[in-house]
Tab-separated table of C-alpha atoms in Angstrom:
chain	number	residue	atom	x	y	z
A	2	UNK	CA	-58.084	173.101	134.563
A	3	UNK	CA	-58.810	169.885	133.050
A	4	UNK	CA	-58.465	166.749	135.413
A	5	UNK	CA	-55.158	164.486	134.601
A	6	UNK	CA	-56.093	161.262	133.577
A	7	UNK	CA	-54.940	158.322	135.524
A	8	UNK	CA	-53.535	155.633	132.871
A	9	UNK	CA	-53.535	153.058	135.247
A	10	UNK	CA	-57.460	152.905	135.649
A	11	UNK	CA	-58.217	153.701	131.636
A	12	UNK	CA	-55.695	150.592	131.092
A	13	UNK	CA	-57.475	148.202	133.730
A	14	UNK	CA	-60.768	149.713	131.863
A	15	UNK	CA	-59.901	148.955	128.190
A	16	UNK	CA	-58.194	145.327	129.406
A	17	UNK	CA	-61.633	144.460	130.898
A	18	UNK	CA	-63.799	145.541	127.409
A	19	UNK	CA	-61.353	143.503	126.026
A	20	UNK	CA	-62.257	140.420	128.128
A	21	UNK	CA	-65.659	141.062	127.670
A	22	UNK	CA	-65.528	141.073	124.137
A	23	UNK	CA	-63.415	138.437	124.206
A	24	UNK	CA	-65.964	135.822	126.644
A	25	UNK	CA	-68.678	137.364	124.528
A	26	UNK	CA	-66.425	136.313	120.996
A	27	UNK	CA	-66.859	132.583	122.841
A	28	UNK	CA	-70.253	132.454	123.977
A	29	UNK	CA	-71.511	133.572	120.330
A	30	UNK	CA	-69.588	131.888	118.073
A	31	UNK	CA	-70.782	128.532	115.969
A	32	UNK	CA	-72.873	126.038	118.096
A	33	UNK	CA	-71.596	123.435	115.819
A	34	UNK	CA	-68.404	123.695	116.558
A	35	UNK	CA	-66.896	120.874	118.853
A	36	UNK	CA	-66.479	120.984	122.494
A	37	UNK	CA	-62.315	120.806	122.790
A	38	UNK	CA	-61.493	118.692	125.452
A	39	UNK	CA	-57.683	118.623	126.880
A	40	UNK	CA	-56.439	114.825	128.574
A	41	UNK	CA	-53.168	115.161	130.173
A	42	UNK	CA	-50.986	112.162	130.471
A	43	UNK	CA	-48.070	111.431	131.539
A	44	UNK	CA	-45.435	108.650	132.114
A	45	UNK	CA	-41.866	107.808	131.518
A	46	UNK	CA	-41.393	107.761	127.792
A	47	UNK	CA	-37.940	107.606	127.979
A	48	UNK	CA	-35.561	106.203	130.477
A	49	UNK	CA	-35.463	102.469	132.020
A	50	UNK	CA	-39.533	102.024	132.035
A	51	UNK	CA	-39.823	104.238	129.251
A	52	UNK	CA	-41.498	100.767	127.497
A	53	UNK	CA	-43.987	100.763	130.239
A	54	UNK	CA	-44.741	104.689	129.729
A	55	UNK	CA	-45.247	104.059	126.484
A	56	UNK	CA	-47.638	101.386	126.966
A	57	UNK	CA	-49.543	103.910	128.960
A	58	UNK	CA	-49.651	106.643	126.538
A	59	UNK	CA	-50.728	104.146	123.763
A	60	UNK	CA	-53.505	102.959	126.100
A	61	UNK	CA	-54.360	106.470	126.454
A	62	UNK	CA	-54.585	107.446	123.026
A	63	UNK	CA	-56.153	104.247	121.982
A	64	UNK	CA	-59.249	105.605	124.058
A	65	UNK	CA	-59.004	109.045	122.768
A	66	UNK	CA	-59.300	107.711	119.107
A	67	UNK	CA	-62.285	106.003	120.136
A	68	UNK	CA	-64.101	108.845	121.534
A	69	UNK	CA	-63.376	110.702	118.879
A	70	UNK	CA	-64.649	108.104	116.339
A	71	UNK	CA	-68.104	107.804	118.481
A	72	UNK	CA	-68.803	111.891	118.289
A	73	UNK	CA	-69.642	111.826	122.126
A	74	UNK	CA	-71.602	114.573	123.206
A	75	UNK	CA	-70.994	116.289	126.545
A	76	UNK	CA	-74.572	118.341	126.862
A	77	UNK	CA	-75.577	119.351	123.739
A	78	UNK	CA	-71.956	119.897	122.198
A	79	UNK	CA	-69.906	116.769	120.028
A	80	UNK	CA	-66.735	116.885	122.167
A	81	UNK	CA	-62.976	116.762	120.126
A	82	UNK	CA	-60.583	114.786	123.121
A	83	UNK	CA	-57.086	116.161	122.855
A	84	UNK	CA	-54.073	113.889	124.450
A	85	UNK	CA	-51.222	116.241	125.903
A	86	UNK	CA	-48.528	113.491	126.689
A	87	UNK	CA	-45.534	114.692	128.640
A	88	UNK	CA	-42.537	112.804	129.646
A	89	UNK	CA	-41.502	112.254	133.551
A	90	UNK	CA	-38.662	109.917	133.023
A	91	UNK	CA	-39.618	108.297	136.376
A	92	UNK	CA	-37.956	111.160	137.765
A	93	UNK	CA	-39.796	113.426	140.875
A	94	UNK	CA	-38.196	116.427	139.775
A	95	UNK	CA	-39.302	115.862	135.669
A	96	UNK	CA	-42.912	115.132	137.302
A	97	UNK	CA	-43.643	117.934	139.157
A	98	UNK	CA	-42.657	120.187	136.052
A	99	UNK	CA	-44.834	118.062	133.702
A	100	UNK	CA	-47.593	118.473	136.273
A	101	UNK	CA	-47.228	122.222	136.402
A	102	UNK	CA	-46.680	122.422	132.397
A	103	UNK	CA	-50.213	119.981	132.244
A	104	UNK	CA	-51.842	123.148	134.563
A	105	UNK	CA	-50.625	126.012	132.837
A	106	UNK	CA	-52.170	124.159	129.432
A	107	UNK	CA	-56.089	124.175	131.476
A	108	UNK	CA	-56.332	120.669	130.830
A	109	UNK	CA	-59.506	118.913	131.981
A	110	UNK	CA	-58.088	115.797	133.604
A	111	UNK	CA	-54.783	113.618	133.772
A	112	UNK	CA	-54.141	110.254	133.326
A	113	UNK	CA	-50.973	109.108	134.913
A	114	UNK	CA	-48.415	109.168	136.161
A	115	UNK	CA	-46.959	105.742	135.624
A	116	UNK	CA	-44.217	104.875	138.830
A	117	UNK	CA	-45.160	105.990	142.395
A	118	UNK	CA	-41.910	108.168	142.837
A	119	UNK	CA	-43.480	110.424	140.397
A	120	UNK	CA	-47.111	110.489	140.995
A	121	UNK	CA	-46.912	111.715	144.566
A	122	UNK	CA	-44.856	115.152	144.240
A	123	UNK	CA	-46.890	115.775	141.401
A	124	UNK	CA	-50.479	115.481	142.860
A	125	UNK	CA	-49.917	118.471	145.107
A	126	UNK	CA	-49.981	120.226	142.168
A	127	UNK	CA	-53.169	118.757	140.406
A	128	UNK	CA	-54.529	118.753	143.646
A	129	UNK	CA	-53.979	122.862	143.815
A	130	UNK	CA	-55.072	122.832	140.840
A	131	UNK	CA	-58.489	121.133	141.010
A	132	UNK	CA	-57.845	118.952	138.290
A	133	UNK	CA	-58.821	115.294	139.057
A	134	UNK	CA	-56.284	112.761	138.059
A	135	UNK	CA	-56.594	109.077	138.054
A	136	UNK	CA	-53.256	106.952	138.034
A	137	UNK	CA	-53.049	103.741	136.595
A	138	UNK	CA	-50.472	101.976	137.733
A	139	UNK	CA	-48.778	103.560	140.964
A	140	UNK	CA	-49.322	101.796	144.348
A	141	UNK	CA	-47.676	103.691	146.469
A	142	UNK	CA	-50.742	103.525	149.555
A	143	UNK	CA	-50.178	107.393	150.472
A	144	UNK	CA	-51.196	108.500	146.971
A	145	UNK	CA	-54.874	108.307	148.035
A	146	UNK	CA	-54.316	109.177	151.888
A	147	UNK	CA	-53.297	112.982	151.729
A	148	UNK	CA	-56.626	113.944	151.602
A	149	UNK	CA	-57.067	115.052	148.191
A	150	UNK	CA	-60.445	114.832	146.596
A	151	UNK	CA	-59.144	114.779	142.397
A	152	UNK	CA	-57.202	111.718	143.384
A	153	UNK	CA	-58.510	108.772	141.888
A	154	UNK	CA	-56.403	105.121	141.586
A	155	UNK	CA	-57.781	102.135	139.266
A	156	UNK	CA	-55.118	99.584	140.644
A	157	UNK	CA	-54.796	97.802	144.266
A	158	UNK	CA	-52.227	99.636	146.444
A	159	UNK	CA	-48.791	97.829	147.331
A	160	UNK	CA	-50.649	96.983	151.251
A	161	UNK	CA	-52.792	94.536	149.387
A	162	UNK	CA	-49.849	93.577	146.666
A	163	UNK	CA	-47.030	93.082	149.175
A	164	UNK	CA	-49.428	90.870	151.774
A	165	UNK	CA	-50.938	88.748	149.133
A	166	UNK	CA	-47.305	87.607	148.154
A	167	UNK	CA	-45.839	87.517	151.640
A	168	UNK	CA	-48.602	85.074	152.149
A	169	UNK	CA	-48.419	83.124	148.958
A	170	UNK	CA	-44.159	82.605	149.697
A	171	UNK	CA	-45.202	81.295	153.288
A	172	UNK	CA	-48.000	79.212	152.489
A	173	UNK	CA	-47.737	78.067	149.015
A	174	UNK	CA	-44.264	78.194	147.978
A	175	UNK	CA	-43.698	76.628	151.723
A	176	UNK	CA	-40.968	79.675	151.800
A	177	UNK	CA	-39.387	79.275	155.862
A	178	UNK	CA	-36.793	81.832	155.291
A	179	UNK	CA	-37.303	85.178	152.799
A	180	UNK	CA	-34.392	87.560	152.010
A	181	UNK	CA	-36.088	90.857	150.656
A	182	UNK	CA	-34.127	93.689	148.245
A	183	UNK	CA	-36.007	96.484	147.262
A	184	UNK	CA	-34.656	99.660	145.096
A	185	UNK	CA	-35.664	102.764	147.272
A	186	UNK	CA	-38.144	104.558	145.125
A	187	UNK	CA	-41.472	105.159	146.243
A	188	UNK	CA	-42.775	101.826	144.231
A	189	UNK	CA	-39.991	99.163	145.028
A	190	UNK	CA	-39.473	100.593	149.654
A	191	UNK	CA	-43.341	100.396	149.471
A	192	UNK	CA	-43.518	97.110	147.888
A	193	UNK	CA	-40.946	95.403	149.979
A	194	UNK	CA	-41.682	96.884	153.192
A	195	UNK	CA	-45.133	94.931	152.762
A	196	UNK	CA	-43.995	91.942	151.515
A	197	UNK	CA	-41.425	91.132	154.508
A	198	UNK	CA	-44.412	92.226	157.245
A	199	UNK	CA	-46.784	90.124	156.006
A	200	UNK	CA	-44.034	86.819	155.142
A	201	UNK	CA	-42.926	87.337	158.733
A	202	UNK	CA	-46.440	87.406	159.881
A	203	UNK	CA	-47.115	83.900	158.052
A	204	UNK	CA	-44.139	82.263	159.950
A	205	UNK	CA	-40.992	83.231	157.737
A	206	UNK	CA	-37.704	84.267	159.014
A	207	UNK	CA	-36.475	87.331	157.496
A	208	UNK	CA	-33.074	86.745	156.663
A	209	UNK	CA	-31.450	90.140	155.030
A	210	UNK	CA	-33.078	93.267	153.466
A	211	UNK	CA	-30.905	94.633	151.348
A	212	UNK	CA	-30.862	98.107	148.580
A	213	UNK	CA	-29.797	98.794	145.843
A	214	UNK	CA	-30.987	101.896	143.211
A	215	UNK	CA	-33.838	101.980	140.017
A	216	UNK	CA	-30.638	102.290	137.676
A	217	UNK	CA	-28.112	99.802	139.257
A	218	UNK	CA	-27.147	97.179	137.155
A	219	UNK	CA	-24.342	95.614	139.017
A	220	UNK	CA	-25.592	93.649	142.266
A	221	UNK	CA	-23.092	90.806	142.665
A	222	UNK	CA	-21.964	92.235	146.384
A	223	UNK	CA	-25.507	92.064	147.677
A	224	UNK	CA	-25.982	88.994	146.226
A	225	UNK	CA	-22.865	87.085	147.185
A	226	UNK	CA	-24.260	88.526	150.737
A	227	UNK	CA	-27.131	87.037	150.334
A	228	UNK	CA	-26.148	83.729	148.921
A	229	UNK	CA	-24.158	82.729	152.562
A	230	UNK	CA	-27.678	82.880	154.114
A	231	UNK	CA	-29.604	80.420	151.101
A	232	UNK	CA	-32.878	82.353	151.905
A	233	UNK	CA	-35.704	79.763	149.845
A	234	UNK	CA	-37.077	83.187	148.526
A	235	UNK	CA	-35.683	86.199	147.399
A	236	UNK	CA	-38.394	89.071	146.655
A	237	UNK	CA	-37.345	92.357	144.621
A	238	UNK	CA	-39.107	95.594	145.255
A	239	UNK	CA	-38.420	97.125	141.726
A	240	UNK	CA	-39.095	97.345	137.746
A	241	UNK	CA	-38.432	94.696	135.411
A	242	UNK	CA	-35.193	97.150	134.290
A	243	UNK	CA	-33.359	96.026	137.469
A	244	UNK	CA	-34.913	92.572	138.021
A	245	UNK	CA	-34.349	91.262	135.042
A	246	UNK	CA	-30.748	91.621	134.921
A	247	UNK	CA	-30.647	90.930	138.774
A	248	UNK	CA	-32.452	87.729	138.126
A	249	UNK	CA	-29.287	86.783	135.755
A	250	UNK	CA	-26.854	87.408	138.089
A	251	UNK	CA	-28.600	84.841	140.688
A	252	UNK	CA	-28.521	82.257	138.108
A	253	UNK	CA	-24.730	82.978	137.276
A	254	UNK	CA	-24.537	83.062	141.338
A	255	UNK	CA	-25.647	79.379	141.146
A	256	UNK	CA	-28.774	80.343	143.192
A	257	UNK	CA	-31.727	78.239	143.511
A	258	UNK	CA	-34.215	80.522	145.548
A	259	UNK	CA	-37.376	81.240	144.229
A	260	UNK	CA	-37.656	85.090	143.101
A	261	UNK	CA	-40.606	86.906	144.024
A	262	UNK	CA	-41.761	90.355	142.819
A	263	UNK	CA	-44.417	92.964	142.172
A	264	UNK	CA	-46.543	93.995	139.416
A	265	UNK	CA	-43.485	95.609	138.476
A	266	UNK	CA	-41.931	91.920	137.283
A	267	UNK	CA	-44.892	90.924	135.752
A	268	UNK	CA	-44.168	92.033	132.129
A	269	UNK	CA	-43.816	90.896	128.380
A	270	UNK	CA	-40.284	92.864	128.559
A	271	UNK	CA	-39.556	90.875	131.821
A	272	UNK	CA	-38.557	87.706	129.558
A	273	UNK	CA	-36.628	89.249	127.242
A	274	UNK	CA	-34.245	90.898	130.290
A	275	UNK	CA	-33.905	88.075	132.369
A	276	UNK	CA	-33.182	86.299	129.366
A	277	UNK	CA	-32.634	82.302	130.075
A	278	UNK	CA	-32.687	82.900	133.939
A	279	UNK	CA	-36.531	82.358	134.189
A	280	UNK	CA	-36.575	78.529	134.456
A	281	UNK	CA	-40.053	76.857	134.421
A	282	UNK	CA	-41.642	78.124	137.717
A	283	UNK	CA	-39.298	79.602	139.527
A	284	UNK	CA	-40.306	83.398	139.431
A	285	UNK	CA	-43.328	84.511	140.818
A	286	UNK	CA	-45.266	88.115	140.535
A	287	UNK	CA	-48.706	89.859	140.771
A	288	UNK	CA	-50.209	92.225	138.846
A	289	UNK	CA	-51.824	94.953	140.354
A	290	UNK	CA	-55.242	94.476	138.629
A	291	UNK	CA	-56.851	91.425	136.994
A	292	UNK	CA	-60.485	90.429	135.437
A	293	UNK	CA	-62.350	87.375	135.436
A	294	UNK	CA	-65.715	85.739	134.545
A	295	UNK	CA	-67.805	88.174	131.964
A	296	UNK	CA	-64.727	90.868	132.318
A	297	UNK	CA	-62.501	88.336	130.405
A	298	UNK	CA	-64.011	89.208	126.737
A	299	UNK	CA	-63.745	92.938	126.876
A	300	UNK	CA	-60.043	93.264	127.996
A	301	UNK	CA	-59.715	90.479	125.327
A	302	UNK	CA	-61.319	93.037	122.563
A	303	UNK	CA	-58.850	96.014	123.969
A	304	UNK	CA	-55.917	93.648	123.671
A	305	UNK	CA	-56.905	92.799	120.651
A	306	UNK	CA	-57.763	96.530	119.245
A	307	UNK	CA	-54.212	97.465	120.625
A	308	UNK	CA	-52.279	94.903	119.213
A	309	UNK	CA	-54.063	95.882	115.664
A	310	UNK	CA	-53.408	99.813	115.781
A	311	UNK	CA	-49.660	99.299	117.668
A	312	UNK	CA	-48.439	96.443	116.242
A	313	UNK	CA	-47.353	94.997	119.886
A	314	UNK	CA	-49.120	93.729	122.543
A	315	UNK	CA	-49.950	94.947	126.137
A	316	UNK	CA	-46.905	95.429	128.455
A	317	UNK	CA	-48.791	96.159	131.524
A	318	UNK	CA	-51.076	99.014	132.376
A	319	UNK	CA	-51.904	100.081	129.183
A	320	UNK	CA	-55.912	98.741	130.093
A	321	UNK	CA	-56.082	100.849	133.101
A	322	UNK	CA	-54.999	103.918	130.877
A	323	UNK	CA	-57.303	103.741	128.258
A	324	UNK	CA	-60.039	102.811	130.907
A	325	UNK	CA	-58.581	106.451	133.254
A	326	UNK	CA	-59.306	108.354	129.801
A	327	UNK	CA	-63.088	106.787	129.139
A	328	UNK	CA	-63.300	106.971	133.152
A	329	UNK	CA	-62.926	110.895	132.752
A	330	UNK	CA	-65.315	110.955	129.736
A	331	UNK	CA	-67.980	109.036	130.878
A	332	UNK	CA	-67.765	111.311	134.213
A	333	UNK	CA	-68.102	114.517	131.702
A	334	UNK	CA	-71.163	112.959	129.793
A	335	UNK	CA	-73.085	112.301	132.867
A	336	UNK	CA	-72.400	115.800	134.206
A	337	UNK	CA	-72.803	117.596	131.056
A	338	UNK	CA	-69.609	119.441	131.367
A	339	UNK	CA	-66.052	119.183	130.862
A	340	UNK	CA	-65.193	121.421	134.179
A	341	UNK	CA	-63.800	119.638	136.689
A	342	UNK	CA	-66.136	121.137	139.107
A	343	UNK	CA	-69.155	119.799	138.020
A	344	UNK	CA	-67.656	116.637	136.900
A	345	UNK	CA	-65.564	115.342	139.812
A	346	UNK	CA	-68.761	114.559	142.012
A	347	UNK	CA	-69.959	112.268	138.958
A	348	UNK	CA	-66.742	110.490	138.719
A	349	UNK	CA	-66.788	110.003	142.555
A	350	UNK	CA	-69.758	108.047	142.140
A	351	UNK	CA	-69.300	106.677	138.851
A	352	UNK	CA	-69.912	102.942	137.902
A	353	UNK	CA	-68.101	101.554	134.920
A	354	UNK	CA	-67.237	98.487	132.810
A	355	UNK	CA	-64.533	98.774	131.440
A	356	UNK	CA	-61.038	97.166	129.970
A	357	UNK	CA	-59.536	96.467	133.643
A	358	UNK	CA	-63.006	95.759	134.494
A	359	UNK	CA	-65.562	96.677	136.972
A	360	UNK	CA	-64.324	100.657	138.529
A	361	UNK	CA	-65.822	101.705	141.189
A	362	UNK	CA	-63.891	104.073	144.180
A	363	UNK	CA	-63.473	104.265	147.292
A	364	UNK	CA	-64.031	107.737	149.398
A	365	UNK	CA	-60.424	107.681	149.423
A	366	UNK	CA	-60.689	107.260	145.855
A	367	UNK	CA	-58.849	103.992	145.592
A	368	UNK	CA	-60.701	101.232	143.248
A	369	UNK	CA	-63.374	99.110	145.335
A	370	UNK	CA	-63.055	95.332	145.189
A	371	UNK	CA	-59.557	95.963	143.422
A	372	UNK	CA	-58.166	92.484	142.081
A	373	UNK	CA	-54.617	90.499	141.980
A	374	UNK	CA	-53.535	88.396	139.362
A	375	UNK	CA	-50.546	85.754	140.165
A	376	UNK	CA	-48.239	84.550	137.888
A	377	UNK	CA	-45.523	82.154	137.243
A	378	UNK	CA	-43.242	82.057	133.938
A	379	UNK	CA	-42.879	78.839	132.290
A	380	UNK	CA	-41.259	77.498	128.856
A	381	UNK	CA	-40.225	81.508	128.391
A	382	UNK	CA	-43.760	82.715	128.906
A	383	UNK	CA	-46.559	84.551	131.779
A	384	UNK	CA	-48.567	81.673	132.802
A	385	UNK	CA	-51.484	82.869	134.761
A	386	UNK	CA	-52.172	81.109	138.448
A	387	UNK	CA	-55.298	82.622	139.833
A	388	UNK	CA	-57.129	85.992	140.104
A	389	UNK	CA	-57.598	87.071	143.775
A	390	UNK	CA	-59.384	90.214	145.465
């Protein structure tokens, strides 16, 4: 009697030759061909910051033009970078299923995301993954304190952004009593929450926090509230999509406080939403990030390179983009491989010069010696105040 055949096993059998001939269709075919490489980024692209995603992505692709053009070689192969850009929308939900869509592709890093709100839900997922990811521009301090060992960040956190402003209201801008308003995300609660411990710690009197939402553009309630208490400093936990148009609305108000932000005020598109209501000295941000002394003349080269291939110049974080993507590389080259694996304890330790600067991290992976820039607006323009770290 001859033996029935079990179609289950000859199927698992025939799928495995398959593979084989499959991994051994990849391990023999041209050595000359180029080592593909896939860079996930991703940032809001479209929505109320989508001008600050985009300055990402272009920071991102900048670099990956430029590795292209030099032919690196990770071991002995030329490696061919790849940018997969997705779109978040600064929206958790939107992040987490670019995240998954970034995993499913095998990508071999990410760069991004852009706001707080959205990195966090979505490094669970790198994290599962085991594909690093470096943001460069959320500050949001519990990014880098879950524990994860892919999680890399190349700005300073909103602990160090929040005190260095709560100090600078009390002690330079001679601020006695701070109202605070902050718009809930991740970023702006963060931000604020910061700000008012360390003003209050310097010898302010909080006067009123208030809320409001990322997509509000209507605030005269909480600031006719506010204006009964005259606080001599107002500080905004938000994007320049909210405080610019808030800003207007104090002027209309007839307020004279000084208004104080985050690195989320402190952009080109801030002047042109405010409008008139800068005045000369009257607002006052940092930037999460900053270079000085030799650093100066190549972020002025990467300024200058981006201004000639975009035709604009540098919103914000576009730098610390374009240094996550060479960041990645660099940690690839020294490894001699493109698997996360083998390439994550090299960009642990990595040391690097680059557009933001001097990277180095922190075993939580946050950037060592990260630096602060303040600045003022005057005559409708970003004056620069100091560099601090």
């Amino acid at each position: 009697m001859r033996a029935k055949l079990n179609w289950t096993l000859v199927a698992a059998a025939v799928a495995l030759v398959a593979c084989g001939k499959k991994e051994e269709a990849s391990i023999s075919s041209d050595p000359g061909a180029p080592l593909v490489i896939k860079i996930g980024h991703v940032g809001a692209t479209s929505g109320a910051v989508a001008h600050l995603g985009k300055d990402n992505e272009n920071g991102a692709r900048l670099a990956i033009d430029e590795l292209n053009a030099a032919r690196l070689k990770i071991g002995e192969q030329v490696a061919r970078f790849e940018l997969l850009a997705e779109d978040d929308a600064a929206d958790p939900k939107q992040a987490t299923a670019a995240a998954q869509k970034l995993t499913d592709a095998n990508v071999n890093g990410v760069v991004g995301h852009l706001t707080s709100g959205a990195t966090l839900p979505s490094s669970q997922i790198y994290n599962d993954a085991g594909i690093p990811q470096i943001t460069p521009s959320s500050t949001n301090p519990k990014y880098t304190r879950q524990g994860f060992q892919g999680a890399f960040r190349l700005v300073a956190d909103d602990v160090q952004q929040g005190g260095a402003l709560g100090r600078y209201a009390v002690q330079t801008l001679k601020a006695k009593t701070v109202a605070v308003i902050d718009d809930r995300t991740a970023y702006g609660q963060g931000l604020a929450d910061e700000f008012e411990k360390a003003a209050v710690a310097a010898g302010a009197q909080l006067v009123a926090h208030e809320y409001t939402n990322d997509k509000a553009i209507d605030f005269n309630a909480i600031l006719t509230t506010l204006k009964a208490k005259q606080p001599d400093v107002i500080f905004f936990g938000g994007m320049d999509s909210v405080g610019g148009p808030m800003l207007r609305q104090m002027r209309a108000l007839g307020f004279d406080s000084k208004f104080v932000g985050g690195d989320g005020l402190c952009t080109s598109e801030m002047i042109n939403l405010s409008a008139n209501a800068l005045g000369d000295e009257e607002v006052f941000c940092v930037e999460a990030g900053g270079v000085d002394g030799e650093e100066v003349a190549i972020n002025d080269k990467f300024r200058t390179d981006f201004k000639t291939k975009y035709g604009v110049e540098v919103q914000a974080y576009a730098g610390y983009a374009y240094d996550g993507v060479k960041l990645l590389a660099a940690a690839m080259q020294a490894a001699a491989s493109s698997d996360p694996v083998k390439y994550l304890p090299a960009l642990k330790a990595i040391k690097y010069q680059g557009a933001s600067g001097n990277v180095e991290f922190d075993e939580k992976g946050d950037r060592k010696n990260a630096a602060l820039t303040l600045y003022t607006f005057k005559a409708g323009q970003r004056l620069k105040l100091a560099v601090i770290r």
